């Protein structure tokens, strides 16, 4: 037994990696009265759509084609967003698997007419799957972290992936156990 990586099949060309900065993007939007909830602040769903839009653009850019949202983890709303806020949604690929990518997103807000620094108002992690024209998973390029911050995000993304897989496995095992006991919901 050797410590070498397994050989890649001859018909599966290796995809060259892409640096984190290659697909990083920022989406900015001014919040209006159309974006408000019953409390008069911007509706969380509006922010979530902006997050998904920015993350989807990053996933498509990194993978070189269509990518679909597989999951959204840890959407945190840290501060309310108000009408007249200029919202910046910053997204980048943190980690890649064979056909999936984790995209990290930071949401910042600042008053449209003031020159004060923006405040972080939210964050999220989304998993995207790259798909072909038939909607089947397709390979994605590896992400190449460039900075210490990128390397930290890559390592944290691996931890989140491990937790997602363990949670899924535990739920499936519980469902199988309940079904075997005749407690199928």
Tab-separated table of C-alpha atoms in Angstrom:
chain	number	residue	atom	x	y	z
A	1	UNK	CA	0.000	0.000	0.000
A	2	UNK	CA	1.316	3.449	-0.910
A	3	UNK	CA	0.515	6.984	0.195
A	4	UNK	CA	-0.098	8.088	-3.369
A	5	UNK	CA	-3.410	9.562	-4.451
A	6	UNK	CA	-5.635	7.210	-6.459
A	7	UNK	CA	-5.137	7.360	-10.204
A	8	UNK	CA	-7.616	9.495	-12.124
A	9	UNK	CA	-9.536	7.568	-14.745
A	10	UNK	CA	-8.240	8.218	-18.255
A	11	UNK	CA	-11.607	9.555	-19.455
A	12	UNK	CA	-11.925	12.004	-16.530
A	13	UNK	CA	-9.673	14.974	-17.185
A	14	UNK	CA	-8.467	16.811	-14.106
A	15	UNK	CA	-9.982	20.280	-13.844
A	16	UNK	CA	-7.480	23.031	-12.998
A	17	UNK	CA	-8.160	24.906	-9.763
A	18	UNK	CA	-9.345	28.503	-9.575
A	19	UNK	CA	-8.267	31.090	-7.013
A	20	UNK	CA	-10.841	32.361	-4.543
A	21	UNK	CA	-10.679	35.838	-6.086
A	22	UNK	CA	-11.677	34.569	-9.551
A	23	UNK	CA	-15.372	34.346	-8.677
A	24	UNK	CA	-15.705	36.636	-5.639
A	25	UNK	CA	-18.440	39.227	-6.168
A	26	UNK	CA	-20.479	41.963	-4.492
A	27	UNK	CA	-24.135	42.663	-5.193
A	28	UNK	CA	-25.416	46.068	-3.998
A	29	UNK	CA	-29.036	47.160	-3.705
A	30	UNK	CA	-30.881	50.136	-2.171
A	31	UNK	CA	-33.756	49.049	0.052
A	32	UNK	CA	-37.150	50.666	-0.616
A	33	UNK	CA	-40.628	50.572	0.919
A	34	UNK	CA	-41.429	47.596	-1.328
A	35	UNK	CA	-38.893	45.569	0.687
A	36	UNK	CA	-40.426	46.100	4.145
A	37	UNK	CA	-42.196	43.770	6.529
A	38	UNK	CA	-45.003	44.616	8.988
A	39	UNK	CA	-42.472	46.110	11.420
A	40	UNK	CA	-41.267	48.620	8.841
A	41	UNK	CA	-37.816	47.076	8.438
A	42	UNK	CA	-36.589	45.133	5.432
A	43	UNK	CA	-38.104	41.665	5.224
A	44	UNK	CA	-35.664	38.825	5.942
A	45	UNK	CA	-36.840	37.070	2.796
A	46	UNK	CA	-35.674	40.014	0.689
A	47	UNK	CA	-32.212	39.744	2.236
A	48	UNK	CA	-32.225	35.962	1.734
A	49	UNK	CA	-33.033	36.393	-1.960
A	50	UNK	CA	-30.135	38.833	-2.380
A	51	UNK	CA	-27.893	36.333	-0.564
A	52	UNK	CA	-29.017	33.507	-2.866
A	53	UNK	CA	-28.601	35.696	-5.965
A	54	UNK	CA	-25.041	36.719	-5.061
A	55	UNK	CA	-24.072	33.187	-4.015
A	56	UNK	CA	-25.561	31.767	-7.213
A	57	UNK	CA	-23.546	34.196	-9.323
A	58	UNK	CA	-20.360	33.176	-7.502
A	59	UNK	CA	-21.137	29.455	-7.856
A	60	UNK	CA	-21.865	29.833	-11.572
A	61	UNK	CA	-18.707	31.848	-12.139
A	62	UNK	CA	-16.544	29.379	-10.234
A	63	UNK	CA	-18.029	26.281	-11.854
A	64	UNK	CA	-18.197	27.789	-15.338
A	65	UNK	CA	-21.893	27.101	-15.809
A	66	UNK	CA	-25.217	26.561	-14.096
A	67	UNK	CA	-25.304	25.799	-10.383
A	68	UNK	CA	-28.350	25.273	-8.174
A	69	UNK	CA	-28.870	25.964	-4.483
A	70	UNK	CA	-28.697	22.690	-2.546
A	71	UNK	CA	-28.903	24.138	0.971
A	72	UNK	CA	-28.606	27.297	3.013
A	73	UNK	CA	-26.894	27.005	6.381
A	74	UNK	CA	-26.660	29.385	9.276
A	75	UNK	CA	-28.472	32.402	7.835
A	76	UNK	CA	-27.894	34.886	10.622
A	77	UNK	CA	-29.592	38.271	10.821
A	78	UNK	CA	-27.390	40.422	13.037
A	79	UNK	CA	-29.017	43.866	12.710
A	80	UNK	CA	-32.225	45.143	11.101
A	81	UNK	CA	-31.998	46.673	7.635
A	82	UNK	CA	-34.005	49.836	7.007
A	83	UNK	CA	-35.555	51.558	4.035
A	84	UNK	CA	-32.858	53.745	2.493
A	85	UNK	CA	-30.031	51.388	3.400
A	86	UNK	CA	-27.564	50.492	0.676
A	87	UNK	CA	-27.034	46.756	1.149
A	88	UNK	CA	-23.857	45.063	-0.077
A	89	UNK	CA	-23.889	41.273	-0.370
A	90	UNK	CA	-20.321	39.932	-0.610
A	91	UNK	CA	-19.893	36.301	-1.649
A	92	UNK	CA	-17.045	33.902	-2.379
A	93	UNK	CA	-16.442	30.180	-2.780
A	94	UNK	CA	-15.033	28.829	0.490
A	95	UNK	CA	-14.733	25.127	-0.379
A	96	UNK	CA	-15.326	22.756	-3.270
A	97	UNK	CA	-16.070	19.069	-3.497
A	98	UNK	CA	-16.401	17.019	-6.651
A	99	UNK	CA	-19.676	18.608	-7.838
A	100	UNK	CA	-20.591	20.971	-4.994
A	101	UNK	CA	-19.341	24.240	-3.544
A	102	UNK	CA	-19.844	26.092	-0.290
A	103	UNK	CA	-20.316	29.834	-0.799
A	104	UNK	CA	-19.861	32.179	2.144
A	105	UNK	CA	-21.833	35.409	2.175
A	106	UNK	CA	-21.531	38.588	4.276
A	107	UNK	CA	-24.310	41.173	4.223
A	108	UNK	CA	-23.370	44.783	4.969
A	109	UNK	CA	-25.582	47.872	5.139
A	110	UNK	CA	-24.946	51.597	5.133
A	111	UNK	CA	-27.180	54.640	4.776
A	112	UNK	CA	-27.428	55.568	1.105
A	113	UNK	CA	-26.676	59.249	1.782
A	114	UNK	CA	-23.995	59.010	4.469
A	115	UNK	CA	-20.290	58.273	4.244
A	116	UNK	CA	-20.064	56.099	7.344
A	117	UNK	CA	-18.569	52.614	7.199
A	118	UNK	CA	-21.024	49.812	6.471
A	119	UNK	CA	-22.199	47.555	9.312
A	120	UNK	CA	-22.407	43.793	8.999
A	121	UNK	CA	-26.093	42.907	9.221
A	122	UNK	CA	-26.060	39.239	8.224
A	123	UNK	CA	-24.152	36.195	7.068
A	124	UNK	CA	-24.891	32.839	5.522
A	125	UNK	CA	-23.346	29.719	4.047
A	126	UNK	CA	-24.913	28.090	1.019
A	127	UNK	CA	-24.118	24.861	-0.784
A	128	UNK	CA	-24.493	24.807	-4.553
A	129	UNK	CA	-24.362	21.867	-6.938
A	130	UNK	CA	-23.053	22.428	-10.451
A	131	UNK	CA	-25.381	20.920	-13.047
A	132	UNK	CA	-25.236	20.177	-16.758
A	133	UNK	CA	-27.922	20.876	-19.373
A	134	UNK	CA	-29.878	17.817	-18.172
A	135	UNK	CA	-29.762	18.916	-14.530
A	136	UNK	CA	-27.249	16.210	-13.622
A	137	UNK	CA	-24.304	17.009	-11.319
A	138	UNK	CA	-21.089	17.971	-13.090
A	139	UNK	CA	-17.533	18.386	-11.773
A	140	UNK	CA	-16.343	21.750	-10.449
A	141	UNK	CA	-12.816	23.136	-10.343
A	142	UNK	CA	-11.086	22.969	-6.965
A	143	UNK	CA	-10.933	26.311	-5.154
A	144	UNK	CA	-7.420	27.572	-4.388
A	145	UNK	CA	-7.424	29.704	-1.231
A	146	UNK	CA	-5.111	32.695	-1.642
A	147	UNK	CA	-4.924	34.340	1.780
A	148	UNK	CA	-4.821	33.193	5.396
A	149	UNK	CA	-8.467	34.287	5.693
A	150	UNK	CA	-9.338	32.153	2.629
A	151	UNK	CA	-7.511	29.163	4.156
A	152	UNK	CA	-9.382	29.616	7.460
A	153	UNK	CA	-12.710	29.782	5.577
A	154	UNK	CA	-11.780	26.623	3.646
A	155	UNK	CA	-11.039	24.738	6.874
A	156	UNK	CA	-14.233	25.976	8.550
A	157	UNK	CA	-16.230	24.949	5.471
A	158	UNK	CA	-14.839	21.411	5.762
A	159	UNK	CA	-16.096	21.303	9.366
A	160	UNK	CA	-19.561	22.506	8.304
A	161	UNK	CA	-19.635	19.839	5.563
A	162	UNK	CA	-18.722	17.123	8.070
A	163	UNK	CA	-21.544	18.307	10.347
A	164	UNK	CA	-24.071	18.461	7.478
A	165	UNK	CA	-23.223	14.885	6.438
A	166	UNK	CA	-23.325	13.597	10.033
A	167	UNK	CA	-26.695	15.287	10.648
A	168	UNK	CA	-28.128	13.810	7.423
A	169	UNK	CA	-26.807	10.349	8.340
A	170	UNK	CA	-28.243	10.549	11.884
A	171	UNK	CA	-31.665	11.616	10.592
A	172	UNK	CA	-31.747	8.801	8.030
A	173	UNK	CA	-30.764	6.257	10.696
A	174	UNK	CA	-33.519	7.540	13.005
A	175	UNK	CA	-36.100	7.334	10.225
A	176	UNK	CA	-35.031	3.781	9.359
A	177	UNK	CA	-35.246	2.775	13.035
A	178	UNK	CA	-38.714	4.321	13.396
A	179	UNK	CA	-39.895	2.615	10.208
A	180	UNK	CA	-38.569	-0.761	11.473
A	181	UNK	CA	-40.535	-0.206	14.715
A	182	UNK	CA	-43.688	0.552	12.735
A	183	UNK	CA	-43.600	4.223	13.672
A	184	UNK	CA	-43.276	5.470	10.100
A	185	UNK	CA	-44.829	8.934	9.938
